[in-house]
Amino acid sequence: MLDIYLRAGQPDDAAFIVELLNQATFLEHIGNKNINTPAQAEHYIQQTFINSHQQFGFGSYIVCLADDTPVGMVGLFQRDALAIPDLGFALLAKYEGKGIITSAARLLMAKKHVLELGVLAAITSPTNIGSQKVLQKLGFEFIGDVIINDDNQPLKLFLKSKL
């Protein structure tokens, strides 16, 4: 098991965010966010990491190895189509299968502001078996399929009510 920690996202994470959001597994399971340049990544960091924390009291974090290497992101998202925040995560493919995202999500869910929410949702694409396994390890229960995006593609909805 690798030692990890969570930290706030910052503008100088732009190159990492471009790499993370454009890897094949992210594009396949989460979708194309059209973040292709450092400037676009800086805007994404401002919205997803910084503004979200200010507006909702929660947002995303960068997942780092003990040597400060960024390897992923984990956070809570407030989506218009869901009444409660949902847990989301992404990891560089070369670090998959090492328990990093499960550990990062546990670190996030142990934070006081997350525990106070009492319940979390999570969504995955039907083909994202790896993420579904992570959610099950974290104690999320599969509820059913939902359609929350304009593409009308069903997503798997999970809930965790005892944080």
PDB file of C-alpha atoms in Angstrom:
ATOM      1  CA  MET A   1       0.000   0.000   0.000  1.00  0.00           C
ATOM      2  CA  LEU A   2       1.359   3.375  -1.006  1.00  0.00           C
ATOM      3  CA  ASP A   3       1.273   6.332   1.369  1.00  0.00           C
ATOM      4  CA  ILE A   4      -0.899   9.100  -0.004  1.00  0.00           C
ATOM      5  CA  TYR A   5      -2.344  12.420   1.046  1.00  0.00           C
ATOM      6  CA  LEU A   6      -4.924  14.868  -0.264  1.00  0.00           C
ATOM      7  CA  ARG A   7      -4.203  18.520  -0.990  1.00  0.00           C
ATOM      8  CA  ALA A   8      -5.964  21.474  -2.518  1.00  0.00           C
ATOM      9  CA  GLY A   9      -5.743  21.893  -6.275  1.00  0.00           C
ATOM     10  CA  GLN A  10      -3.771  24.885  -7.488  1.00  0.00           C
ATOM     11  CA  PRO A  11      -3.105  26.537 -10.848  1.00  0.00           C
ATOM     12  CA  ASP A  12       0.323  24.915 -11.179  1.00  0.00           C
ATOM     13  CA  ASP A  13      -1.423  21.512 -11.340  1.00  0.00           C
ATOM     14  CA  ALA A  14      -2.536  22.398 -14.883  1.00  0.00           C
ATOM     15  CA  ALA A  15      -0.180  20.031 -16.729  1.00  0.00           C
ATOM     16  CA  PHE A  16      -1.177  17.148 -14.442  1.00  0.00           C
ATOM     17  CA  ILE A  17      -4.893  17.872 -14.961  1.00  0.00           C
ATOM     18  CA  VAL A  18      -4.457  17.906 -18.749  1.00  0.00           C
ATOM     19  CA  GLU A  19      -2.758  14.486 -18.533  1.00  0.00           C
ATOM     20  CA  LEU A  20      -5.339  13.002 -16.136  1.00  0.00           C
ATOM     21  CA  LEU A  21      -8.427  14.210 -18.001  1.00  0.00           C
ATOM     22  CA  ASN A  22      -7.144  13.106 -21.403  1.00  0.00           C
ATOM     23  CA  GLN A  23      -6.013   9.572 -20.632  1.00  0.00           C
ATOM     24  CA  ALA A  24      -7.940   6.789 -22.347  1.00  0.00           C
ATOM     25  CA  THR A  25      -9.665   5.458 -19.218  1.00  0.00           C
ATOM     26  CA  PHE A  26     -10.944   8.918 -18.226  1.00  0.00           C
ATOM     27  CA  LEU A  27     -12.277   9.588 -21.715  1.00  0.00           C
ATOM     28  CA  GLU A  28     -13.927   6.153 -21.855  1.00  0.00           C
ATOM     29  CA  HIS A  29     -15.579   6.104 -18.431  1.00  0.00           C
ATOM     30  CA  ILE A  30     -16.084   9.761 -17.517  1.00  0.00           C
ATOM     31  CA  GLY A  31     -16.028  11.610 -20.807  1.00  0.00           C
ATOM     32  CA  ASN A  32     -14.227  14.343 -22.656  1.00  0.00           C
ATOM     33  CA  LYS A  33     -14.088  17.521 -20.577  1.00  0.00           C
ATOM     34  CA  ASN A  34     -12.350  19.376 -23.440  1.00  0.00           C
ATOM     35  CA  ILE A  35      -9.447  20.342 -21.204  1.00  0.00           C
ATOM     36  CA  ASN A  36      -6.543  20.311 -23.645  1.00  0.00           C
ATOM     37  CA  THR A  37      -4.361  23.276 -22.717  1.00  0.00           C
ATOM     38  CA  PRO A  38      -2.816  24.539 -19.480  1.00  0.00           C
ATOM     39  CA  ALA A  39      -5.110  27.597 -19.627  1.00  0.00           C
ATOM     40  CA  GLN A  40      -8.207  25.378 -19.884  1.00  0.00           C
ATOM     41  CA  ALA A  41      -6.876  23.246 -17.027  1.00  0.00           C
ATOM     42  CA  GLU A  42      -6.318  26.322 -14.850  1.00  0.00           C
ATOM     43  CA  HIS A  43      -9.959  27.329 -15.435  1.00  0.00           C
ATOM     44  CA  TYR A  44     -11.098  23.775 -14.587  1.00  0.00           C
ATOM     45  CA  ILE A  45      -9.021  23.861 -11.379  1.00  0.00           C
ATOM     46  CA  GLN A  46     -10.557  27.207 -10.436  1.00  0.00           C
ATOM     47  CA  GLN A  47     -14.094  25.885 -10.979  1.00  0.00           C
ATOM     48  CA  THR A  48     -13.806  22.291  -9.743  1.00  0.00           C
ATOM     49  CA  PHE A  49     -11.330  22.674  -6.918  1.00  0.00           C
ATOM     50  CA  ILE A  50     -11.332  26.267  -5.669  1.00  0.00           C
ATOM     51  CA  ASN A  51     -14.794  27.696  -6.427  1.00  0.00           C
ATOM     52  CA  SER A  52     -16.615  24.510  -5.446  1.00  0.00           C
ATOM     53  CA  HIS A  53     -15.064  24.582  -1.961  1.00  0.00           C
ATOM     54  CA  GLN A  54     -16.047  28.230  -1.594  1.00  0.00           C
ATOM     55  CA  GLN A  55     -19.601  27.773  -2.901  1.00  0.00           C
ATOM     56  CA  PHE A  56     -20.592  24.404  -1.420  1.00  0.00           C
ATOM     57  CA  GLY A  57     -18.056  23.781   1.356  1.00  0.00           C
ATOM     58  CA  PHE A  58     -16.703  20.798  -0.562  1.00  0.00           C
ATOM     59  CA  GLY A  59     -15.026  20.025  -3.847  1.00  0.00           C
ATOM     60  CA  SER A  60     -12.075  18.127  -5.284  1.00  0.00           C
ATOM     61  CA  TYR A  61      -8.602  17.396  -3.998  1.00  0.00           C
ATOM     62  CA  ILE A  62      -5.411  16.284  -5.694  1.00  0.00           C
ATOM     63  CA  VAL A  63      -4.291  12.818  -4.584  1.00  0.00           C
ATOM     64  CA  CYS A  64      -0.515  12.747  -4.055  1.00  0.00           C
ATOM     65  CA  LEU A  65       2.009  10.089  -3.200  1.00  0.00           C
ATOM     66  CA  ALA A  66       4.194  10.689  -0.141  1.00  0.00           C
ATOM     67  CA  ASP A  67       6.898  12.133  -2.437  1.00  0.00           C
ATOM     68  CA  ASP A  68       4.409  14.845  -3.607  1.00  0.00           C
ATOM     69  CA  THR A  69       3.763  13.222  -7.003  1.00  0.00           C
ATOM     70  CA  PRO A  70       0.168  13.935  -8.092  1.00  0.00           C
ATOM     71  CA  VAL A  71      -1.515  10.718  -9.228  1.00  0.00           C
ATOM     72  CA  GLY A  72      -5.241  11.451  -9.193  1.00  0.00           C
ATOM     73  CA  MET A  73      -8.147  13.431  -7.887  1.00  0.00           C
ATOM     74  CA  VAL A  74     -10.989  12.699  -5.508  1.00  0.00           C
ATOM     75  CA  GLY A  75     -13.816  14.940  -4.469  1.00  0.00           C
ATOM     76  CA  LEU A  76     -17.445  15.715  -3.969  1.00  0.00           C
ATOM     77  CA  PHE A  77     -19.534  17.225  -6.727  1.00  0.00           C
ATOM     78  CA  GLN A  78     -22.873  19.021  -6.542  1.00  0.00           C
ATOM     79  CA  ARG A  79     -24.700  18.184  -9.747  1.00  0.00           C
ATOM     80  CA  ASP A  80     -27.951  19.839 -10.753  1.00  0.00           C
ATOM     81  CA  ALA A  81     -29.546  16.443 -11.404  1.00  0.00           C
ATOM     82  CA  LEU A  82     -28.705  14.937  -7.992  1.00  0.00           C
ATOM     83  CA  ALA A  83     -30.111  16.175  -4.698  1.00  0.00           C
ATOM     84  CA  ILE A  84     -27.050  15.141  -2.700  1.00  0.00           C
ATOM     85  CA  PRO A  85     -23.311  15.484  -3.371  1.00  0.00           C
ATOM     86  CA  ASP A  86     -21.653  12.655  -5.231  1.00  0.00           C
ATOM     87  CA  LEU A  87     -18.214  11.163  -4.800  1.00  0.00           C
ATOM     88  CA  GLY A  88     -16.030  11.247  -7.870  1.00  0.00           C
ATOM     89  CA  PHE A  89     -12.499  10.168  -8.541  1.00  0.00           C
ATOM     90  CA  ALA A  90      -9.929   9.643 -11.267  1.00  0.00           C
ATOM     91  CA  LEU A  91      -6.455   8.140 -11.236  1.00  0.00           C
ATOM     92  CA  LEU A  92      -3.590   7.987 -13.671  1.00  0.00           C
ATOM     93  CA  ALA A  93      -3.829   4.559 -15.293  1.00  0.00           C
ATOM     94  CA  LYS A  94      -0.315   3.508 -14.283  1.00  0.00           C
ATOM     95  CA  TYR A  95      -1.359   3.704 -10.598  1.00  0.00           C
ATOM     96  CA  GLU A  96      -4.587   1.691 -10.906  1.00  0.00           C
ATOM     97  CA  GLY A  97      -4.981  -1.511  -8.906  1.00  0.00           C
ATOM     98  CA  LYS A  98      -2.864  -0.344  -5.966  1.00  0.00           C
ATOM     99  CA  GLY A  99      -5.685   0.732  -3.613  1.00  0.00           C
ATOM    100  CA  ILE A 100      -4.866   4.419  -4.012  1.00  0.00           C
ATOM    101  CA  ILE A 101      -8.359   5.629  -4.901  1.00  0.00           C
ATOM    102  CA  THR A 102      -9.995   3.538  -2.169  1.00  0.00           C
ATOM    103  CA  SER A 103      -7.581   5.048   0.366  1.00  0.00           C
ATOM    104  CA  ALA A 104      -8.046   8.561  -1.023  1.00  0.00           C
ATOM    105  CA  ALA A 105     -11.838   8.259  -0.850  1.00  0.00           C
ATOM    106  CA  ARG A 106     -11.607   7.030   2.739  1.00  0.00           C
ATOM    107  CA  LEU A 107      -9.431  10.037   3.628  1.00  0.00           C
ATOM    108  CA  LEU A 108     -11.988  12.338   2.033  1.00  0.00           C
ATOM    109  CA  MET A 109     -14.989  10.668   3.676  1.00  0.00           C
ATOM    110  CA  ALA A 110     -13.307  10.938   7.110  1.00  0.00           C
ATOM    111  CA  LYS A 111     -13.179  14.742   6.866  1.00  0.00           C
ATOM    112  CA  LYS A 112     -15.547  16.494   9.271  1.00  0.00           C
ATOM    113  CA  HIS A 113     -17.351  18.484   6.569  1.00  0.00           C
ATOM    114  CA  VAL A 114     -18.056  15.268   4.657  1.00  0.00           C
ATOM    115  CA  LEU A 115     -19.201  13.305   7.709  1.00  0.00           C
ATOM    116  CA  GLU A 116     -21.673  16.092   8.458  1.00  0.00           C
ATOM    117  CA  LEU A 117     -23.383  15.498   5.093  1.00  0.00           C
ATOM    118  CA  GLY A 118     -24.616  12.124   6.355  1.00  0.00           C
ATOM    119  CA  VAL A 119     -25.200  10.659   2.894  1.00  0.00           C
ATOM    120  CA  LEU A 120     -23.309  10.574  -0.397  1.00  0.00           C
ATOM    121  CA  ALA A 121     -24.135   9.476  -3.896  1.00  0.00           C
ATOM    122  CA  ALA A 122     -21.784   8.157  -6.569  1.00  0.00           C
ATOM    123  CA  ILE A 123     -22.316   7.515 -10.254  1.00  0.00           C
ATOM    124  CA  THR A 124     -20.370   5.412 -12.734  1.00  0.00           C
ATOM    125  CA  SER A 125     -20.695   4.410 -16.331  1.00  0.00           C
ATOM    126  CA  PRO A 126     -22.113   0.873 -16.678  1.00  0.00           C
ATOM    127  CA  THR A 127     -18.767  -0.334 -18.055  1.00  0.00           C
ATOM    128  CA  ASN A 128     -16.605   1.137 -15.279  1.00  0.00           C
ATOM    129  CA  ILE A 129     -16.282  -2.058 -13.248  1.00  0.00           C
ATOM    130  CA  GLY A 130     -13.164  -0.818 -11.422  1.00  0.00           C
ATOM    131  CA  SER A 131     -14.958   2.209  -9.994  1.00  0.00           C
ATOM    132  CA  GLN A 132     -17.976   0.092  -9.076  1.00  0.00           C
ATOM    133  CA  LYS A 133     -15.681  -2.234  -7.097  1.00  0.00           C
ATOM    134  CA  VAL A 134     -14.131   0.749  -5.300  1.00  0.00           C
ATOM    135  CA  LEU A 135     -17.591   2.026  -4.341  1.00  0.00           C
ATOM    136  CA  GLN A 136     -18.576  -1.392  -3.004  1.00  0.00           C
ATOM    137  CA  LYS A 137     -15.367  -1.536  -0.916  1.00  0.00           C
ATOM    138  CA  LEU A 138     -16.307   1.870   0.495  1.00  0.00           C
ATOM    139  CA  GLY A 139     -19.741   0.612   1.533  1.00  0.00           C
ATOM    140  CA  PHE A 140     -21.832   2.230  -1.196  1.00  0.00           C
ATOM    141  CA  GLU A 141     -24.944   0.335  -2.253  1.00  0.00           C
ATOM    142  CA  PHE A 142     -26.129   0.069  -5.850  1.00  0.00           C
ATOM    143  CA  ILE A 143     -29.541   1.753  -6.153  1.00  0.00           C
ATOM    144  CA  GLY A 144     -30.276   1.521  -9.874  1.00  0.00           C
ATOM    145  CA  ASP A 145     -29.711   3.190 -13.204  1.00  0.00           C
ATOM    146  CA  VAL A 146     -30.263   6.932 -13.676  1.00  0.00           C
ATOM    147  CA  ILE A 147     -30.097   9.336 -16.587  1.00  0.00           C
ATOM    148  CA  ILE A 148     -28.741  12.713 -15.529  1.00  0.00           C
ATOM    149  CA  ASN A 149     -26.881  13.987 -18.592  1.00  0.00           C
ATOM    150  CA  ASP A 150     -27.998  15.419 -21.911  1.00  0.00           C
ATOM    151  CA  ASP A 151     -26.585  12.375 -23.714  1.00  0.00           C
ATOM    152  CA  ASN A 152     -29.391  10.242 -22.171  1.00  0.00           C
ATOM    153  CA  GLN A 153     -26.925   7.471 -21.344  1.00  0.00           C
ATOM    154  CA  PRO A 154     -27.777   5.500 -18.187  1.00  0.00           C
ATOM    155  CA  LEU A 155     -25.372   5.656 -15.280  1.00  0.00           C
ATOM    156  CA  LYS A 156     -25.134   3.391 -12.243  1.00  0.00           C
ATOM    157  CA  LEU A 157     -26.227   5.189  -9.048  1.00  0.00           C
ATOM    158  CA  PHE A 158     -24.803   4.222  -5.655  1.00  0.00           C
ATOM    159  CA  LEU A 159     -25.586   5.612  -2.175  1.00  0.00           C
ATOM    160  CA  LYS A 160     -23.800   5.527   1.150  1.00  0.00           C
ATOM    161  CA  SER A 161     -25.962   6.665   4.025  1.00  0.00           C
ATOM    162  CA  LYS A 162     -23.795   5.888   7.052  1.00  0.00           C
ATOM    163  CA  LEU A 163     -20.635   7.957   6.737  1.00  0.00           C
TER     164      LEU A 163
END
